[in-house]
Amino acid sequence: MNGFASFVRKETLHIFRDPRTMLIALLMPVVQILLFGFALSTEVNNVDVAVVAPHRSETVRQAVERMAANPNFTFTGYIPSGEIDRMLRSGRADAVAVFADDFDRRMTDLAAGRPGAGTALQLVMDASNTNTAQAGAAYRAGGVAGQCG
């Protein structure tokens, strides 16, 4: 342990003796923090969302319009339920919102607080980018919760 302490002391003296090394040791972390702070963003934008809606009622249409108006989502269109896997695998959609056949009734039951309303909306995400998947699911869950209440 004594040898390691003397090694650290020797290297510390060398760093403080040389102004260029001191500049690198102190300035480089600051520059990296500033650069990465501006270059890296965890904000999720332009999540391509396709919609499966067996019955395109007024409530479903309004929910899709609200989703399309959100700057985080890009509405790619309505698709049949058999196309979900192909859309996600091809990269044409990052998520697919699957509305239940009886979406209107389930949303009414949820808003009224009735038990056993079931799932009104299923969100199928491409989880190859976990950050996009988690943020997209959170944004969409907030949108559905806002629609219920």
mmCIF file of N, CA and C in Angstrom:
data_model
loop_
_atom_site.group_PDB
_atom_site.id
_atom_site.type_symbol
_atom_site.label_atom_id
_atom_site.label_comp_id
_atom_site.label_asym_id
_atom_site.label_seq_id
_atom_site.Cartn_x
_atom_site.Cartn_y
_atom_site.Cartn_z
ATOM 1 N N MET A 1 0.825 -1.198 0.000
ATOM 2 C CA MET A 1 0.000 0.000 0.000
ATOM 3 C C MET A 1 0.867 1.258 0.000
ATOM 4 N N ASN A 2 2.000 1.171 0.692
ATOM 5 C CA ASN A 2 2.887 2.318 0.771
ATOM 6 C C ASN A 2 3.465 2.660 -0.596
ATOM 7 N N GLY A 3 3.738 1.636 -1.410
ATOM 8 C CA GLY A 3 4.255 1.866 -2.755
ATOM 9 C C GLY A 3 3.235 2.563 -3.644
ATOM 10 N N PHE A 4 1.965 2.191 -3.490
ATOM 11 C CA PHE A 4 0.907 2.820 -4.287
ATOM 12 C C PHE A 4 0.736 4.289 -3.901
ATOM 13 N N ALA A 5 0.804 4.585 -2.604
ATOM 14 C CA ALA A 5 0.660 5.965 -2.134
ATOM 15 C C ALA A 5 1.798 6.833 -2.666
ATOM 16 N N SER A 6 3.001 6.294 -2.681
ATOM 17 C CA SER A 6 4.122 7.082 -3.206
ATOM 18 C C SER A 6 3.987 7.282 -4.717
ATOM 19 N N PHE A 7 3.446 6.277 -5.419
ATOM 20 C CA PHE A 7 3.207 6.410 -6.861
ATOM 21 C C PHE A 7 2.188 7.521 -7.133
ATOM 22 N N VAL A 8 1.097 7.538 -6.381
ATOM 23 C CA VAL A 8 0.066 8.572 -6.549
ATOM 24 C C VAL A 8 0.645 9.946 -6.240
ATOM 25 N N ARG A 9 1.451 10.047 -5.196
ATOM 26 C CA ARG A 9 2.067 11.333 -4.831
ATOM 27 C C ARG A 9 2.985 11.819 -5.954
ATOM 28 N N LYS A 10 3.801 10.912 -6.500
ATOM 29 C CA LYS A 10 4.734 11.268 -7.582
ATOM 30 C C LYS A 10 3.976 11.767 -8.813
ATOM 31 N N GLU A 11 2.914 11.046 -9.224
ATOM 32 C CA GLU A 11 2.144 11.441 -10.407
ATOM 33 C C GLU A 11 1.409 12.760 -10.178
ATOM 34 N N THR A 12 0.913 12.972 -8.987
ATOM 35 C CA THR A 12 0.236 14.233 -8.663
ATOM 36 C C THR A 12 1.214 15.400 -8.780
ATOM 37 N N LEU A 13 2.418 15.226 -8.294
ATOM 38 C CA LEU A 13 3.429 16.281 -8.422
ATOM 39 C C LEU A 13 3.749 16.562 -9.885
ATOM 40 N N HIS A 14 3.822 15.525 -10.719
ATOM 41 C CA HIS A 14 4.088 15.716 -12.151
ATOM 42 C C HIS A 14 2.956 16.487 -12.821
ATOM 43 N N ILE A 15 1.725 16.178 -12.446
ATOM 44 C CA ILE A 15 0.575 16.875 -13.044
ATOM 45 C C ILE A 15 0.607 18.352 -12.678
ATOM 46 N N PHE A 16 0.873 18.659 -11.410
ATOM 47 C CA PHE A 16 0.867 20.062 -10.979
ATOM 48 C C PHE A 16 2.087 20.827 -11.487
ATOM 49 N N ARG A 17 3.169 20.122 -11.815
ATOM 50 C CA ARG A 17 4.372 20.770 -12.305
ATOM 51 C C ARG A 17 4.250 21.206 -13.765
ATOM 52 N N ASP A 18 3.528 20.438 -14.578
ATOM 53 C CA ASP A 18 3.417 20.714 -16.011
ATOM 54 C C ASP A 18 2.096 21.430 -16.301
ATOM 55 N N PRO A 19 2.153 22.690 -16.798
ATOM 56 C CA PRO A 19 0.907 23.441 -17.038
ATOM 57 C C PRO A 19 0.012 22.807 -18.109
ATOM 58 N N ARG A 20 0.614 22.187 -19.128
ATOM 59 C CA ARG A 20 -0.216 21.556 -20.167
ATOM 60 C C ARG A 20 -0.986 20.359 -19.608
ATOM 61 N N THR A 21 -0.322 19.558 -18.805
ATOM 62 C CA THR A 21 -0.994 18.410 -18.194
ATOM 63 C C THR A 21 -2.086 18.878 -17.242
ATOM 64 N N MET A 22 -1.808 19.947 -16.503
ATOM 65 C CA MET A 22 -2.803 20.513 -15.587
ATOM 66 C C MET A 22 -4.017 21.001 -16.366
ATOM 67 N N LEU A 23 -3.781 21.635 -17.501
ATOM 68 C CA LEU A 23 -4.875 22.128 -18.339
ATOM 69 C C LEU A 23 -5.735 20.963 -18.836
ATOM 70 N N ILE A 24 -5.092 19.911 -19.292
ATOM 71 C CA ILE A 24 -5.837 18.743 -19.774
ATOM 72 C C ILE A 24 -6.618 18.100 -18.630
ATOM 73 N N ALA A 25 -5.978 17.952 -17.478
ATOM 74 C CA ALA A 25 -6.623 17.276 -16.347
ATOM 75 C C ALA A 25 -7.829 18.049 -15.823
ATOM 76 N N LEU A 26 -7.779 19.364 -15.875
ATOM 77 C CA LEU A 26 -8.879 20.158 -15.321
ATOM 78 C C LEU A 26 -9.882 20.639 -16.365
ATOM 79 N N LEU A 27 -9.400 20.947 -17.560
ATOM 80 C CA LEU A 27 -10.283 21.534 -18.566
ATOM 81 C C LEU A 27 -11.039 20.491 -19.388
ATOM 82 N N MET A 28 -10.424 19.352 -19.654
ATOM 83 C CA MET A 28 -11.078 18.344 -20.493
ATOM 84 C C MET A 28 -12.405 17.842 -19.917
ATOM 85 N N PRO A 29 -12.515 17.535 -18.634
ATOM 86 C CA PRO A 29 -13.825 17.106 -18.120
ATOM 87 C C PRO A 29 -14.903 18.180 -18.271
ATOM 88 N N VAL A 30 -14.529 19.435 -18.113
ATOM 89 C CA VAL A 30 -15.495 20.526 -18.272
ATOM 90 C C VAL A 30 -15.962 20.609 -19.723
ATOM 91 N N VAL A 31 -15.027 20.508 -20.656
ATOM 92 C CA VAL A 31 -15.377 20.548 -22.077
ATOM 93 C C VAL A 31 -16.271 19.359 -22.437
ATOM 94 N N GLN A 32 -15.955 18.190 -21.940
ATOM 95 C CA GLN A 32 -16.767 17.008 -22.228
ATOM 96 C C GLN A 32 -18.179 17.143 -21.672
ATOM 97 N N ILE A 33 -18.309 17.653 -20.474
ATOM 98 C CA ILE A 33 -19.640 17.841 -19.884
ATOM 99 C C ILE A 33 -20.454 18.820 -20.715
ATOM 100 N N LEU A 34 -19.829 19.906 -21.142
ATOM 101 C CA LEU A 34 -20.547 20.889 -21.959
ATOM 102 C C LEU A 34 -20.950 20.311 -23.312
ATOM 103 N N LEU A 35 -20.024 19.627 -23.974
ATOM 104 C CA LEU A 35 -20.333 19.050 -25.284
ATOM 105 C C LEU A 35 -21.418 17.989 -25.195
ATOM 106 N N PHE A 36 -21.273 17.062 -24.270
ATOM 107 C CA PHE A 36 -22.256 15.987 -24.154
ATOM 108 C C PHE A 36 -23.589 16.503 -23.636
ATOM 109 N N GLY A 37 -23.557 17.563 -22.865
ATOM 110 C CA GLY A 37 -24.809 18.147 -22.384
ATOM 111 C C GLY A 37 -25.652 18.701 -23.514
ATOM 112 N N PHE A 38 -25.017 19.240 -24.532
ATOM 113 C CA PHE A 38 -25.753 19.776 -25.678
ATOM 114 C C PHE A 38 -25.992 18.726 -26.756
ATOM 115 N N ALA A 39 -25.071 17.797 -26.898
ATOM 116 C CA ALA A 39 -25.173 16.821 -27.986
ATOM 117 C C ALA A 39 -26.124 15.679 -27.664
ATOM 118 N N LEU A 40 -26.163 15.253 -26.420
ATOM 119 C CA LEU A 40 -27.004 14.120 -26.050
ATOM 120 C C LEU A 40 -28.345 14.605 -25.533
ATOM 121 N N SER A 41 -29.374 14.004 -26.029
ATOM 122 C CA SER A 41 -30.717 14.342 -25.577
ATOM 123 C C SER A 41 -31.509 13.057 -25.401
ATOM 124 N N THR A 42 -32.190 12.941 -24.274
ATOM 125 C CA THR A 42 -33.033 11.772 -24.048
ATOM 126 C C THR A 42 -34.479 12.056 -24.424
ATOM 127 N N GLU A 43 -34.724 13.229 -24.963
ATOM 128 C CA GLU A 43 -36.073 13.580 -25.416
ATOM 129 C C GLU A 43 -36.418 12.736 -26.638
ATOM 130 N N VAL A 44 -37.592 12.156 -26.604
ATOM 131 C CA VAL A 44 -38.028 11.294 -27.699
ATOM 132 C C VAL A 44 -38.955 12.085 -28.608
ATOM 133 N N ASN A 45 -38.614 12.158 -29.865
ATOM 134 C CA ASN A 45 -39.428 12.859 -30.860
ATOM 135 C C ASN A 45 -39.681 11.932 -32.041
ATOM 136 N N ASN A 46 -40.750 12.222 -32.753
ATOM 137 C CA ASN A 46 -41.069 11.518 -33.996
ATOM 138 C C ASN A 46 -41.169 10.005 -33.825
ATOM 139 N N VAL A 47 -41.975 9.575 -32.870
ATOM 140 C CA VAL A 47 -42.278 8.154 -32.731
ATOM 141 C C VAL A 47 -43.354 7.844 -33.768
ATOM 142 N N ASP A 48 -43.015 7.022 -34.748
ATOM 143 C CA ASP A 48 -43.970 6.663 -35.802
ATOM 144 C C ASP A 48 -44.984 5.672 -35.247
ATOM 145 N N VAL A 49 -46.266 6.060 -35.271
ATOM 146 C CA VAL A 49 -47.322 5.239 -34.685
ATOM 147 C C VAL A 49 -48.356 4.896 -35.744
ATOM 148 N N ALA A 50 -48.613 3.601 -35.891
ATOM 149 C CA ALA A 50 -49.707 3.125 -36.737
ATOM 150 C C ALA A 50 -50.868 2.756 -35.818
ATOM 151 N N VAL A 51 -52.068 2.696 -36.376
ATOM 152 C CA VAL A 51 -53.259 2.444 -35.563
ATOM 153 C C VAL A 51 -54.046 1.278 -36.141
ATOM 154 N N VAL A 52 -54.451 0.367 -35.249
ATOM 155 C CA VAL A 52 -55.390 -0.699 -35.590
ATOM 156 C C VAL A 52 -56.684 -0.352 -34.877
ATOM 157 N N ALA A 53 -57.722 -0.077 -35.649
ATOM 158 C CA ALA A 53 -59.020 0.292 -35.078
ATOM 159 C C ALA A 53 -60.112 -0.445 -35.845
ATOM 160 N N PRO A 54 -60.582 -1.581 -35.317
ATOM 161 C CA PRO A 54 -61.614 -2.341 -36.022
ATOM 162 C C PRO A 54 -62.888 -1.529 -36.253
ATOM 163 N N HIS A 55 -63.268 -0.735 -35.248
ATOM 164 C CA HIS A 55 -64.449 0.122 -35.374
ATOM 165 C C HIS A 55 -63.995 1.563 -35.176
ATOM 166 N N ARG A 56 -63.987 2.325 -36.231
ATOM 167 C CA ARG A 56 -63.492 3.703 -36.167
ATOM 168 C C ARG A 56 -64.612 4.640 -35.736
ATOM 169 N N SER A 57 -64.923 4.586 -34.464
ATOM 170 C CA SER A 57 -65.978 5.434 -33.917
ATOM 171 C C SER A 57 -65.457 6.858 -33.749
ATOM 172 N N GLU A 58 -66.334 7.740 -33.351
ATOM 173 C CA GLU A 58 -65.958 9.141 -33.131
ATOM 174 C C GLU A 58 -64.923 9.243 -32.005
ATOM 175 N N THR A 59 -65.083 8.442 -30.964
ATOM 176 C CA THR A 59 -64.138 8.467 -29.846
ATOM 177 C C THR A 59 -62.752 8.011 -30.296
ATOM 178 N N VAL A 60 -62.700 6.967 -31.103
ATOM 179 C CA VAL A 60 -61.417 6.483 -31.628
ATOM 180 C C VAL A 60 -60.794 7.547 -32.522
ATOM 181 N N ARG A 61 -61.592 8.147 -33.371
ATOM 182 C CA ARG A 61 -61.083 9.184 -34.272
ATOM 183 C C ARG A 61 -60.504 10.354 -33.479
ATOM 184 N N GLN A 62 -61.197 10.765 -32.411
ATOM 185 C CA GLN A 62 -60.705 11.866 -31.582
ATOM 186 C C GLN A 62 -59.398 11.491 -30.878
ATOM 187 N N ALA A 63 -59.321 10.249 -30.393
ATOM 188 C CA ALA A 63 -58.087 9.800 -29.729
ATOM 189 C C ALA A 63 -56.918 9.788 -30.711
ATOM 190 N N VAL A 64 -57.171 9.344 -31.934
ATOM 191 C CA VAL A 64 -56.113 9.318 -32.950
ATOM 192 C C VAL A 64 -55.716 10.742 -33.336
ATOM 193 N N GLU A 65 -56.684 11.638 -33.445
ATOM 194 C CA GLU A 65 -56.369 13.039 -33.766
ATOM 195 C C GLU A 65 -55.529 13.674 -32.665
ATOM 196 N N ARG A 66 -55.876 13.375 -31.402
ATOM 197 C CA ARG A 66 -55.099 13.916 -30.284
ATOM 198 C C ARG A 66 -53.676 13.370 -30.310
ATOM 199 N N MET A 67 -53.552 12.085 -30.620
ATOM 200 C CA MET A 67 -52.233 11.476 -30.708
ATOM 201 C C MET A 67 -51.434 12.108 -31.854
ATOM 202 N N ALA A 68 -52.070 12.310 -32.995
ATOM 203 C CA ALA A 68 -51.380 12.895 -34.151
ATOM 204 C C ALA A 68 -50.987 14.345 -33.887
ATOM 205 N N ALA A 69 -51.744 15.035 -33.029
ATOM 206 C CA ALA A 69 -51.430 16.430 -32.713
ATOM 207 C C ALA A 69 -50.251 16.545 -31.754
ATOM 208 N N ASN A 70 -49.915 15.464 -31.072
ATOM 209 C CA ASN A 70 -48.790 15.461 -30.148
ATOM 210 C C ASN A 70 -47.493 15.536 -30.954
ATOM 211 N N PRO A 71 -46.614 16.490 -30.651
ATOM 212 C CA PRO A 71 -45.382 16.622 -31.440
ATOM 213 C C PRO A 71 -44.431 15.433 -31.292
ATOM 214 N N ASN A 72 -44.653 14.581 -30.306
ATOM 215 C CA ASN A 72 -43.786 13.422 -30.110
ATOM 216 C C ASN A 72 -44.155 12.253 -31.010
ATOM 217 N N PHE A 73 -45.349 12.290 -31.599
ATOM 218 C CA PHE A 73 -45.829 11.183 -32.417
ATOM 219 C C PHE A 73 -46.019 11.611 -33.862
ATOM 220 N N THR A 74 -45.770 10.686 -34.771
ATOM 221 C CA THR A 74 -46.070 10.878 -36.183
ATOM 222 C C THR A 74 -47.032 9.768 -36.579
ATOM 223 N N PHE A 75 -48.242 10.145 -36.929
ATOM 224 C CA PHE A 75 -49.274 9.171 -37.291
ATOM 225 C C PHE A 75 -48.973 8.646 -38.684
ATOM 226 N N THR A 76 -48.798 7.319 -38.801
ATOM 227 C CA THR A 76 -48.456 6.728 -40.096
ATOM 228 C C THR A 76 -49.656 6.135 -40.812
ATOM 229 N N GLY A 77 -50.793 6.025 -40.136
ATOM 230 C CA GLY A 77 -52.001 5.551 -40.795
ATOM 231 C C GLY A 77 -52.628 4.357 -40.104
ATOM 232 N N TYR A 78 -53.795 3.985 -40.613
ATOM 233 C CA TYR A 78 -54.516 2.818 -40.107
ATOM 234 C C TYR A 78 -54.003 1.572 -40.822
ATOM 235 N N ILE A 79 -53.878 0.492 -40.077
ATOM 236 C CA ILE A 79 -53.434 -0.771 -40.660
ATOM 237 C C ILE A 79 -54.338 -1.896 -40.154
ATOM 238 N N PRO A 80 -54.422 -3.004 -40.889
ATOM 239 C CA PRO A 80 -55.152 -4.173 -40.370
ATOM 240 C C PRO A 80 -54.325 -4.857 -39.278
ATOM 241 N N SER A 81 -54.982 -5.600 -38.411
ATOM 242 C CA SER A 81 -54.287 -6.215 -37.273
ATOM 243 C C SER A 81 -53.208 -7.210 -37.710
ATOM 244 N N GLY A 82 -53.338 -7.795 -38.866
ATOM 245 C CA GLY A 82 -52.336 -8.739 -39.347
ATOM 246 C C GLY A 82 -51.026 -8.092 -39.776
ATOM 247 N N GLU A 83 -50.999 -6.779 -39.889
ATOM 248 C CA GLU A 83 -49.806 -6.058 -40.354
ATOM 249 C C GLU A 83 -48.926 -5.547 -39.219
ATOM 250 N N ILE A 84 -49.324 -5.774 -37.975
ATOM 251 C CA ILE A 84 -48.584 -5.199 -36.844
ATOM 252 C C ILE A 84 -47.127 -5.641 -36.858
ATOM 253 N N ASP A 85 -46.897 -6.934 -36.913
ATOM 254 C CA ASP A 85 -45.534 -7.463 -36.860
ATOM 255 C C ASP A 85 -44.691 -6.957 -38.028
ATOM 256 N N ARG A 86 -45.264 -6.944 -39.200
ATOM 257 C CA ARG A 86 -44.521 -6.496 -40.384
ATOM 258 C C ARG A 86 -44.157 -5.006 -40.283
ATOM 259 N N MET A 87 -45.080 -4.185 -39.781
ATOM 260 C CA MET A 87 -44.798 -2.751 -39.634
ATOM 261 C C MET A 87 -43.648 -2.516 -38.653
ATOM 262 N N LEU A 88 -43.657 -3.241 -37.536
ATOM 263 C CA LEU A 88 -42.612 -3.057 -36.533
ATOM 264 C C LEU A 88 -41.270 -3.599 -37.016
ATOM 265 N N ARG A 89 -41.277 -4.763 -37.639
ATOM 266 C CA ARG A 89 -40.019 -5.360 -38.113
ATOM 267 C C ARG A 89 -39.391 -4.572 -39.259
ATOM 268 N N SER A 90 -40.210 -3.978 -40.109
ATOM 269 C CA SER A 90 -39.679 -3.222 -41.245
ATOM 270 C C SER A 90 -39.218 -1.825 -40.846
ATOM 271 N N GLY A 91 -39.587 -1.381 -39.648
ATOM 272 C CA GLY A 91 -39.192 -0.051 -39.200
ATOM 273 C C GLY A 91 -40.110 1.051 -39.680
ATOM 274 N N ARG A 92 -41.225 0.698 -40.329
ATOM 275 C CA ARG A 92 -42.164 1.727 -40.782
ATOM 276 C C ARG A 92 -42.967 2.299 -39.626
ATOM 277 N N ALA A 93 -42.959 1.616 -38.481
ATOM 278 C CA ALA A 93 -43.632 2.114 -37.283
ATOM 279 C C ALA A 93 -42.799 1.736 -36.065
ATOM 280 N N ASP A 94 -42.740 2.655 -35.103
ATOM 281 C CA ASP A 94 -42.078 2.370 -33.833
ATOM 282 C C ASP A 94 -43.072 1.808 -32.832
ATOM 283 N N ALA A 95 -44.347 2.088 -33.072
ATOM 284 C CA ALA A 95 -45.402 1.626 -32.172
ATOM 285 C C ALA A 95 -46.681 1.428 -32.963
ATOM 286 N N VAL A 96 -47.534 0.565 -32.444
ATOM 287 C CA VAL A 96 -48.856 0.361 -33.031
ATOM 288 C C VAL A 96 -49.866 0.451 -31.895
ATOM 289 N N ALA A 97 -50.825 1.358 -32.031
ATOM 290 C CA ALA A 97 -51.902 1.501 -31.052
ATOM 291 C C ALA A 97 -53.068 0.648 -31.524
ATOM 292 N N VAL A 98 -53.440 -0.343 -30.711
ATOM 293 C CA VAL A 98 -54.521 -1.263 -31.063
ATOM 294 C C VAL A 98 -55.730 -0.925 -30.193
ATOM 295 N N PHE A 99 -56.759 -0.369 -30.814
ATOM 296 C CA PHE A 99 -57.980 -0.017 -30.097
ATOM 297 C C PHE A 99 -58.878 -1.241 -30.011
ATOM 298 N N ALA A 100 -59.523 -1.429 -28.862
ATOM 299 C CA ALA A 100 -60.437 -2.553 -28.667
ATOM 300 C C ALA A 100 -61.681 -2.368 -29.531
ATOM 301 N N ASP A 101 -62.340 -3.493 -29.847
ATOM 302 C CA ASP A 101 -63.579 -3.430 -30.637
ATOM 303 C C ASP A 101 -64.620 -2.548 -29.962
ATOM 304 N N ASP A 102 -64.700 -2.657 -28.635
ATOM 305 C CA ASP A 102 -65.684 -1.875 -27.883
ATOM 306 C C ASP A 102 -64.992 -0.771 -27.080
ATOM 307 N N PHE A 103 -64.124 -0.040 -27.742
ATOM 308 C CA PHE A 103 -63.341 1.025 -27.111
ATOM 309 C C PHE A 103 -64.234 2.040 -26.415
ATOM 310 N N ASP A 104 -65.323 2.464 -27.064
ATOM 311 C CA ASP A 104 -66.211 3.475 -26.477
ATOM 312 C C ASP A 104 -66.778 2.996 -25.140
ATOM 313 N N ARG A 105 -67.285 1.769 -25.108
ATOM 314 C CA ARG A 105 -67.883 1.248 -23.873
ATOM 315 C C ARG A 105 -66.830 1.129 -22.774
ATOM 316 N N ARG A 106 -65.662 0.639 -23.117
ATOM 317 C CA ARG A 106 -64.612 0.467 -22.110
ATOM 318 C C ARG A 106 -64.149 1.810 -21.554
ATOM 319 N N MET A 107 -64.023 2.805 -22.402
ATOM 320 C CA MET A 107 -63.626 4.133 -21.929
ATOM 321 C C MET A 107 -64.708 4.724 -21.029
ATOM 322 N N THR A 108 -65.972 4.503 -21.375
ATOM 323 C CA THR A 108 -67.072 4.977 -20.536
ATOM 324 C C THR A 108 -67.029 4.275 -19.180
ATOM 325 N N ASP A 109 -66.795 2.963 -19.186
ATOM 326 C CA ASP A 109 -66.702 2.209 -17.931
ATOM 327 C C ASP A 109 -65.516 2.674 -17.091
ATOM 328 N N LEU A 110 -64.382 2.927 -17.733
ATOM 329 C CA LEU A 110 -63.212 3.419 -17.005
ATOM 330 C C LEU A 110 -63.479 4.791 -16.397
ATOM 331 N N ALA A 111 -64.105 5.671 -17.167
ATOM 332 C CA ALA A 111 -64.400 7.018 -16.676
ATOM 333 C C ALA A 111 -65.387 6.967 -15.514
ATOM 334 N N ALA A 112 -66.313 6.008 -15.548
ATOM 335 C CA ALA A 112 -67.307 5.876 -14.480
ATOM 336 C C ALA A 112 -66.752 5.110 -13.283
ATOM 337 N N GLY A 113 -65.577 4.524 -13.424
ATOM 338 C CA GLY A 113 -64.967 3.787 -12.328
ATOM 339 C C GLY A 113 -65.542 2.404 -12.129
ATOM 340 N N ARG A 114 -66.160 1.865 -13.145
ATOM 341 C CA ARG A 114 -66.722 0.514 -13.040
ATOM 342 C C ARG A 114 -65.597 -0.514 -13.102
ATOM 343 N N PRO A 115 -65.664 -1.522 -12.223
ATOM 344 C CA PRO A 115 -64.616 -2.552 -12.251
ATOM 345 C C PRO A 115 -64.778 -3.468 -13.458
ATOM 346 N N GLY A 116 -63.665 -4.036 -13.870
ATOM 347 C CA GLY A 116 -63.700 -5.005 -14.967
ATOM 348 C C GLY A 116 -63.886 -4.395 -16.332
ATOM 349 N N ALA A 117 -63.495 -3.135 -16.497
ATOM 350 C CA ALA A 117 -63.655 -2.484 -17.799
ATOM 351 C C ALA A 117 -62.739 -3.111 -18.843
ATOM 352 N N GLY A 118 -61.600 -3.632 -18.410
ATOM 353 C CA GLY A 118 -60.678 -4.255 -19.351
ATOM 354 C C GLY A 118 -59.802 -3.228 -20.042
ATOM 355 N N THR A 119 -58.971 -3.716 -20.901
ATOM 356 C CA THR A 119 -58.033 -2.857 -21.614
ATOM 357 C C THR A 119 -58.713 -2.242 -22.825
ATOM 358 N N ALA A 120 -58.686 -0.923 -22.898
ATOM 359 C CA ALA A 120 -59.311 -0.219 -24.014
ATOM 360 C C ALA A 120 -58.325 -0.001 -25.155
ATOM 361 N N LEU A 121 -57.045 0.083 -24.815
ATOM 362 C CA LEU A 121 -56.024 0.377 -25.815
ATOM 363 C C LEU A 121 -54.780 -0.437 -25.508
ATOM 364 N N GLN A 122 -54.282 -1.119 -26.512
ATOM 365 C CA GLN A 122 -53.031 -1.860 -26.378
ATOM 366 C C GLN A 122 -51.989 -1.135 -27.207
ATOM 367 N N LEU A 123 -50.829 -0.912 -26.616
ATOM 368 C CA LEU A 123 -49.742 -0.254 -27.328
ATOM 369 C C LEU A 123 -48.637 -1.276 -27.554
ATOM 370 N N VAL A 124 -48.402 -1.626 -28.812
ATOM 371 C CA VAL A 124 -47.356 -2.582 -29.175
ATOM 372 C C VAL A 124 -46.159 -1.758 -29.630
ATOM 373 N N MET A 125 -45.037 -1.911 -28.908
ATOM 374 C CA MET A 125 -43.862 -1.082 -29.180
ATOM 375 C C MET A 125 -42.727 -1.921 -29.760
ATOM 376 N N ASP A 126 -41.934 -1.294 -30.623
ATOM 377 C CA ASP A 126 -40.683 -1.882 -31.083
ATOM 378 C C ASP A 126 -39.647 -1.551 -30.010
ATOM 379 N N ALA A 127 -39.262 -2.536 -29.234
ATOM 380 C CA ALA A 127 -38.381 -2.290 -28.098
ATOM 381 C C ALA A 127 -36.905 -2.423 -28.458
ATOM 382 N N SER A 128 -36.563 -2.374 -29.737
ATOM 383 C CA SER A 128 -35.149 -2.416 -30.100
ATOM 384 C C SER A 128 -34.444 -1.151 -29.620
ATOM 385 N N ASN A 129 -35.178 -0.054 -29.492
ATOM 386 C CA ASN A 129 -34.670 1.159 -28.862
ATOM 387 C C ASN A 129 -35.483 1.344 -27.587
ATOM 388 N N THR A 130 -34.941 0.903 -26.456
ATOM 389 C CA THR A 130 -35.714 0.892 -25.216
ATOM 390 C C THR A 130 -36.084 2.287 -24.745
ATOM 391 N N ASN A 131 -35.244 3.271 -25.007
ATOM 392 C CA ASN A 131 -35.561 4.634 -24.600
ATOM 393 C C ASN A 131 -36.817 5.126 -25.315
ATOM 394 N N THR A 132 -36.890 4.900 -26.614
ATOM 395 C CA THR A 132 -38.068 5.294 -27.386
ATOM 396 C C THR A 132 -39.293 4.527 -26.926
ATOM 397 N N ALA A 133 -39.133 3.242 -26.673
ATOM 398 C CA ALA A 133 -40.271 2.421 -26.253
ATOM 399 C C ALA A 133 -40.823 2.882 -24.912
ATOM 400 N N GLN A 134 -39.962 3.122 -23.946
ATOM 401 C CA GLN A 134 -40.430 3.542 -22.631
ATOM 402 C C GLN A 134 -41.059 4.927 -22.672
ATOM 403 N N ALA A 135 -40.420 5.856 -23.349
ATOM 404 C CA ALA A 135 -40.967 7.207 -23.411
ATOM 405 C C ALA A 135 -42.261 7.238 -24.211
ATOM 406 N N GLY A 136 -42.314 6.505 -25.311
ATOM 407 C CA GLY A 136 -43.541 6.455 -26.107
ATOM 408 C C GLY A 136 -44.698 5.864 -25.334
ATOM 409 N N ALA A 137 -44.431 4.809 -24.573
ATOM 410 C CA ALA A 137 -45.485 4.199 -23.759
ATOM 411 C C ALA A 137 -45.946 5.157 -22.670
ATOM 412 N N ALA A 138 -45.021 5.888 -22.071
ATOM 413 C CA ALA A 138 -45.401 6.837 -21.019
ATOM 414 C C ALA A 138 -46.232 7.981 -21.587
ATOM 415 N N TYR A 139 -45.836 8.527 -22.740
ATOM 416 C CA TYR A 139 -46.613 9.601 -23.369
ATOM 417 C C TYR A 139 -48.018 9.112 -23.709
ATOM 418 N N ARG A 140 -48.098 7.913 -24.277
ATOM 419 C CA ARG A 140 -49.401 7.388 -24.695
ATOM 420 C C ARG A 140 -50.273 7.082 -23.488
ATOM 421 N N ALA A 141 -49.679 6.525 -22.416
ATOM 422 C CA ALA A 141 -50.454 6.234 -21.204
ATOM 423 C C ALA A 141 -51.007 7.525 -20.616
ATOM 424 N N GLY A 142 -50.219 8.580 -20.644
ATOM 425 C CA GLY A 142 -50.706 9.872 -20.168
ATOM 426 C C GLY A 142 -51.838 10.393 -21.022
ATOM 427 N N GLY A 143 -51.767 10.166 -22.318
ATOM 428 C CA GLY A 143 -52.835 10.611 -23.219
ATOM 429 C C GLY A 143 -54.130 9.875 -22.981
ATOM 430 N N VAL A 144 -54.064 8.576 -22.738
ATOM 431 C CA VAL A 144 -55.275 7.800 -22.464
ATOM 432 C C VAL A 144 -55.838 8.166 -21.103
ATOM 433 N N ALA A 145 -54.957 8.362 -20.118
ATOM 434 C CA ALA A 145 -55.435 8.751 -18.795
ATOM 435 C C ALA A 145 -56.119 10.110 -18.851
ATOM 436 N N GLY A 146 -55.567 11.024 -19.639
ATOM 437 C CA GLY A 146 -56.196 12.334 -19.798
ATOM 438 C C GLY A 146 -57.542 12.239 -20.484
ATOM 439 N N GLN A 147 -57.694 11.270 -21.356
ATOM 440 C CA GLN A 147 -58.958 11.099 -22.062
ATOM 441 C C GLN A 147 -60.020 10.517 -21.140
ATOM 442 N N CYS A 148 -59.610 9.666 -20.191
ATOM 443 C CA CYS A 148 -60.573 9.048 -19.269
ATOM 444 C C CYS A 148 -61.083 10.053 -18.253
ATOM 445 N N GLY A 149 -60.183 10.880 -17.760
ATOM 446 C CA GLY A 149 -60.551 11.762 -16.656
ATOM 447 C C GLY A 149 -60.868 13.066 -17.147
#
